[in-house]
Amino acid sequence: NSTLYLALALATLLALIWASEGSPTRALMPGLCLGAAALTAGTILGAAPVLAGWLAWRRRGLLAPALMALACSAVLAPWVIRNWNVHRAFGLMDTNSGGGLFLGNPDYAYWVDDSTPTALDAVKRTTDYDRLDEVGKDRLLRRLALDWIRAHPGGFLRVWSLKFLHAWNPVPSGKSRTMTLAGLLSYGPVLAFGLGGAWLAWRERSA
């Protein structure tokens, strides 16, 4: 649920700011929010080292980040145990991370334009993909994606750069004029204020 995820992601950031001062135990709150957000979209865990690093920098110590990690782990633990009981395999969040890695690299052209033939069709034709369980499919796609990245380091960097620019672009690509205007009027100011706030925080910290 994107609405729930965005609300929890925002709560994580607000709690992180709140935890940057006062008692170190305040860091439990952003950890709980981060864990809840990860249960809706596990990709947010990729930002966890950045969030923890920022908290360590603000508090000049590792206790608060450790407490944040502990709280986040406590939220995720029941789901990790459930994954083990169901699949008999370790799965931090879900069983489609390999599929996501495949879609975001050798299959990136299809992600950008769904009229492009998908590389997954070729995988289904040349492997026993359809006979695998969901854990087996995830492992196969992860292996193929990593093989592609090792064989095409330049292509990986190009795709990563395109995805980075796409993620921060306030103008959605391939959308109507109405959607483009909505993106500029909504996300545009948020991005501008965010960059301005980061610059002011850096100046204040450096002063």
Short mmCIF file of C-alpha atoms in Angstrom, two decimals:
data_model
loop_
_atom_site.label_atom_id
_atom_site.label_comp_id
_atom_site.label_asym_id
_atom_site.label_seq_id
_atom_site.Cartn_x
_atom_site.Cartn_y
_atom_site.Cartn_z
CA ASN A 1 0.00 0.00 0.00
CA SER A 2 1.80 3.11 -1.23
CA THR A 3 -0.20 5.49 0.98
CA LEU A 4 0.66 3.54 4.13
CA TYR A 5 4.29 3.22 3.06
CA LEU A 6 4.67 6.95 2.45
CA ALA A 7 3.06 7.74 5.81
CA LEU A 8 5.41 5.36 7.62
CA ALA A 9 8.44 6.63 5.70
CA LEU A 10 7.55 10.20 6.68
CA ALA A 11 7.02 9.09 10.29
CA THR A 12 10.49 7.51 10.20
CA LEU A 13 12.10 10.76 9.10
CA LEU A 14 10.20 12.85 11.65
CA ALA A 15 11.05 10.39 14.42
CA LEU A 16 14.67 10.44 13.33
CA ILE A 17 14.81 14.21 13.67
CA TRP A 18 13.12 13.97 17.07
CA ALA A 19 15.66 11.32 18.15
CA SER A 20 18.63 13.47 17.16
CA GLU A 21 18.37 15.24 20.53
CA GLY A 22 17.46 14.27 24.07
CA SER A 23 17.65 10.76 25.51
CA PRO A 24 19.33 8.11 23.34
CA THR A 25 16.29 5.88 23.91
CA ARG A 26 14.37 8.20 21.58
CA ALA A 27 16.13 6.32 18.77
CA LEU A 28 13.80 3.39 19.40
CA MET A 29 10.96 5.33 17.76
CA PRO A 30 12.54 5.78 14.29
CA GLY A 31 13.59 2.14 14.47
CA LEU A 32 10.00 1.03 15.06
CA CYS A 33 8.75 3.27 12.24
CA LEU A 34 11.48 2.04 9.90
CA GLY A 35 10.59 -1.57 10.63
CA ALA A 36 6.90 -0.92 10.00
CA ALA A 37 7.71 0.87 6.74
CA ALA A 38 9.93 -2.03 5.66
CA LEU A 39 7.03 -4.43 6.15
CA THR A 40 5.12 -2.50 3.50
CA ALA A 41 8.07 -1.93 1.12
CA GLY A 42 11.38 -3.55 1.96
CA THR A 43 13.34 -1.24 -0.33
CA ILE A 44 13.43 1.38 2.43
CA LEU A 45 15.99 -0.78 4.23
CA GLY A 46 18.47 0.35 1.61
CA ALA A 47 18.32 3.77 3.25
CA ALA A 48 18.88 2.37 6.76
CA PRO A 49 22.70 2.81 6.73
CA VAL A 50 22.29 6.43 5.65
CA LEU A 51 19.72 7.11 8.37
CA ALA A 52 21.85 5.40 11.00
CA GLY A 53 24.94 7.27 9.84
CA TRP A 54 23.13 10.60 10.03
CA LEU A 55 21.93 9.80 13.55
CA ALA A 56 25.44 8.80 14.62
CA TRP A 57 26.77 12.05 13.17
CA ARG A 58 24.15 14.17 14.92
CA ARG A 59 24.57 12.46 18.28
CA ARG A 60 28.33 11.89 17.94
CA GLY A 61 28.08 8.28 19.02
CA LEU A 62 26.86 4.81 18.09
CA LEU A 63 24.42 4.12 20.94
CA ALA A 64 21.43 5.77 19.30
CA PRO A 65 21.94 4.03 15.90
CA ALA A 66 22.33 0.72 17.72
CA LEU A 67 19.03 1.26 19.54
CA MET A 68 17.36 2.20 16.25
CA ALA A 69 18.66 -1.00 14.63
CA LEU A 70 17.48 -3.05 17.62
CA ALA A 71 13.95 -1.64 17.41
CA CYS A 72 13.78 -2.17 13.66
CA SER A 73 14.99 -5.76 14.04
CA ALA A 74 12.35 -6.44 16.68
CA VAL A 75 9.61 -5.37 14.27
CA LEU A 76 11.00 -7.47 11.41
CA ALA A 77 11.82 -10.59 13.43
CA PRO A 78 8.31 -12.16 13.41
CA TRP A 79 8.13 -11.87 9.61
CA VAL A 80 11.60 -13.36 9.16
CA ILE A 81 10.58 -16.30 11.37
CA ARG A 82 7.38 -16.70 9.34
CA ASN A 83 9.38 -16.79 6.09
CA TRP A 84 11.60 -19.51 7.50
CA ASN A 85 8.63 -21.58 8.65
CA VAL A 86 6.89 -21.29 5.27
CA HIS A 87 9.82 -21.55 2.84
CA ARG A 88 12.55 -23.18 4.94
CA ALA A 89 14.84 -20.46 3.66
CA PHE A 90 16.04 -17.18 5.09
CA GLY A 91 14.06 -14.26 3.74
CA LEU A 92 14.39 -10.89 5.35
CA MET A 93 11.28 -9.39 3.79
CA ASP A 94 9.92 -11.13 0.71
CA THR A 95 10.78 -13.52 -2.08
CA ASN A 96 10.85 -11.08 -4.98
CA SER A 97 14.09 -9.21 -4.33
CA GLY A 98 15.81 -11.27 -7.01
CA GLY A 99 13.00 -10.43 -9.40
CA GLY A 100 13.40 -6.76 -8.55
CA LEU A 101 17.14 -6.93 -9.19
CA PHE A 102 16.47 -8.63 -12.52
CA LEU A 103 13.79 -6.14 -13.53
CA GLY A 104 16.01 -3.21 -12.59
CA ASN A 105 19.03 -4.38 -14.56
CA PRO A 106 18.86 -6.79 -17.53
CA ASP A 107 15.12 -6.08 -17.84
CA TYR A 108 15.32 -2.31 -17.26
CA ALA A 109 14.24 -1.46 -20.82
CA TYR A 110 10.93 -3.21 -20.18
CA TRP A 111 10.50 -1.31 -16.90
CA VAL A 112 10.88 1.98 -18.77
CA ASP A 113 8.70 0.98 -21.72
CA ASP A 114 6.42 -2.03 -21.30
CA SER A 115 6.13 -2.37 -25.08
CA THR A 116 9.74 -3.62 -25.07
CA PRO A 117 10.06 -7.44 -25.01
CA THR A 118 10.86 -8.56 -21.48
CA ALA A 119 14.03 -10.53 -20.77
CA LEU A 120 11.98 -12.65 -18.36
CA ASP A 121 10.24 -14.27 -21.34
CA ALA A 122 13.60 -15.55 -22.55
CA VAL A 123 14.35 -16.89 -19.07
CA LYS A 124 11.07 -18.79 -19.03
CA ARG A 125 11.83 -20.31 -22.43
CA THR A 126 15.37 -21.40 -21.61
CA THR A 127 15.12 -22.53 -17.97
CA ASP A 128 12.78 -24.50 -15.70
CA TYR A 129 11.54 -21.21 -14.22
CA ASP A 130 7.85 -22.16 -14.26
CA ARG A 131 8.51 -25.36 -12.33
CA LEU A 132 10.36 -23.64 -9.48
CA ASP A 133 8.76 -22.50 -6.25
CA GLU A 134 8.85 -18.79 -5.39
CA VAL A 135 12.13 -19.06 -3.49
CA GLY A 136 13.71 -20.93 -6.40
CA LYS A 137 12.48 -18.33 -8.89
CA ASP A 138 13.87 -15.55 -6.73
CA ARG A 139 17.28 -17.23 -6.49
CA LEU A 140 17.40 -17.89 -10.24
CA LEU A 141 16.57 -14.30 -11.16
CA ARG A 142 19.06 -12.94 -8.63
CA ARG A 143 21.81 -15.14 -10.06
CA LEU A 144 21.00 -14.10 -13.62
CA ALA A 145 20.88 -10.43 -12.64
CA LEU A 146 24.26 -10.62 -10.89
CA ASP A 147 25.72 -12.46 -13.88
CA TRP A 148 24.45 -9.65 -16.13
CA ILE A 149 25.92 -6.96 -13.85
CA ARG A 150 29.33 -8.68 -13.83
CA ALA A 151 29.24 -9.03 -17.61
CA HIS A 152 28.01 -5.47 -18.25
CA PRO A 153 29.53 -3.14 -15.60
CA GLY A 154 29.12 -0.16 -17.91
CA GLY A 155 25.49 -1.01 -18.55
CA PHE A 156 24.90 -1.38 -14.82
CA LEU A 157 26.33 2.09 -14.13
CA ARG A 158 24.25 3.58 -16.95
CA VAL A 159 21.04 1.95 -15.66
CA TRP A 160 21.83 2.99 -12.08
CA SER A 161 22.37 6.60 -13.20
CA LEU A 162 19.09 6.61 -15.12
CA LYS A 163 17.19 5.20 -12.14
CA PHE A 164 18.79 7.74 -9.80
CA LEU A 165 17.77 10.63 -12.05
CA HIS A 166 14.31 9.17 -12.52
CA ALA A 167 13.80 8.85 -8.76
CA TRP A 168 14.63 12.52 -8.12
CA ASN A 169 13.04 13.98 -11.24
CA PRO A 170 9.99 16.11 -10.31
CA VAL A 171 8.68 15.69 -13.85
CA PRO A 172 7.26 12.17 -14.38
CA SER A 173 8.33 10.71 -17.71
CA GLY A 174 5.77 9.54 -20.24
CA LYS A 175 2.83 11.15 -18.45
CA SER A 176 0.14 13.54 -19.57
CA ARG A 177 0.49 17.30 -19.23
CA THR A 178 -1.85 17.21 -16.25
CA MET A 179 0.32 14.63 -14.44
CA THR A 180 3.46 16.55 -15.33
CA LEU A 181 1.99 19.75 -13.90
CA ALA A 182 0.84 17.90 -10.78
CA GLY A 183 4.35 16.53 -10.29
CA LEU A 184 5.93 19.97 -10.64
CA LEU A 185 3.46 21.58 -8.22
CA SER A 186 3.66 18.84 -5.59
CA TYR A 187 7.01 17.10 -5.63
CA GLY A 188 8.90 20.08 -7.08
CA PRO A 189 8.53 22.33 -3.99
CA VAL A 190 9.16 19.38 -1.64
CA LEU A 191 12.42 18.61 -3.44
CA ALA A 192 13.47 22.27 -3.41
CA PHE A 193 12.71 22.71 0.31
CA GLY A 194 14.44 19.42 1.10
CA LEU A 195 17.63 20.45 -0.68
CA GLY A 196 17.48 23.89 0.92
CA GLY A 197 16.97 22.37 4.37
CA ALA A 198 19.89 20.00 3.89
CA TRP A 199 22.13 22.90 2.87
CA LEU A 200 21.06 24.99 5.88
CA ALA A 201 21.63 22.05 8.23
CA TRP A 202 25.11 21.55 6.79
CA ARG A 203 25.89 25.25 7.26
CA GLU A 204 24.63 25.20 10.83
CA ARG A 205 26.66 22.09 11.61
CA SER A 206 29.80 23.54 10.02
CA ALA A 207 29.51 26.88 11.83
#
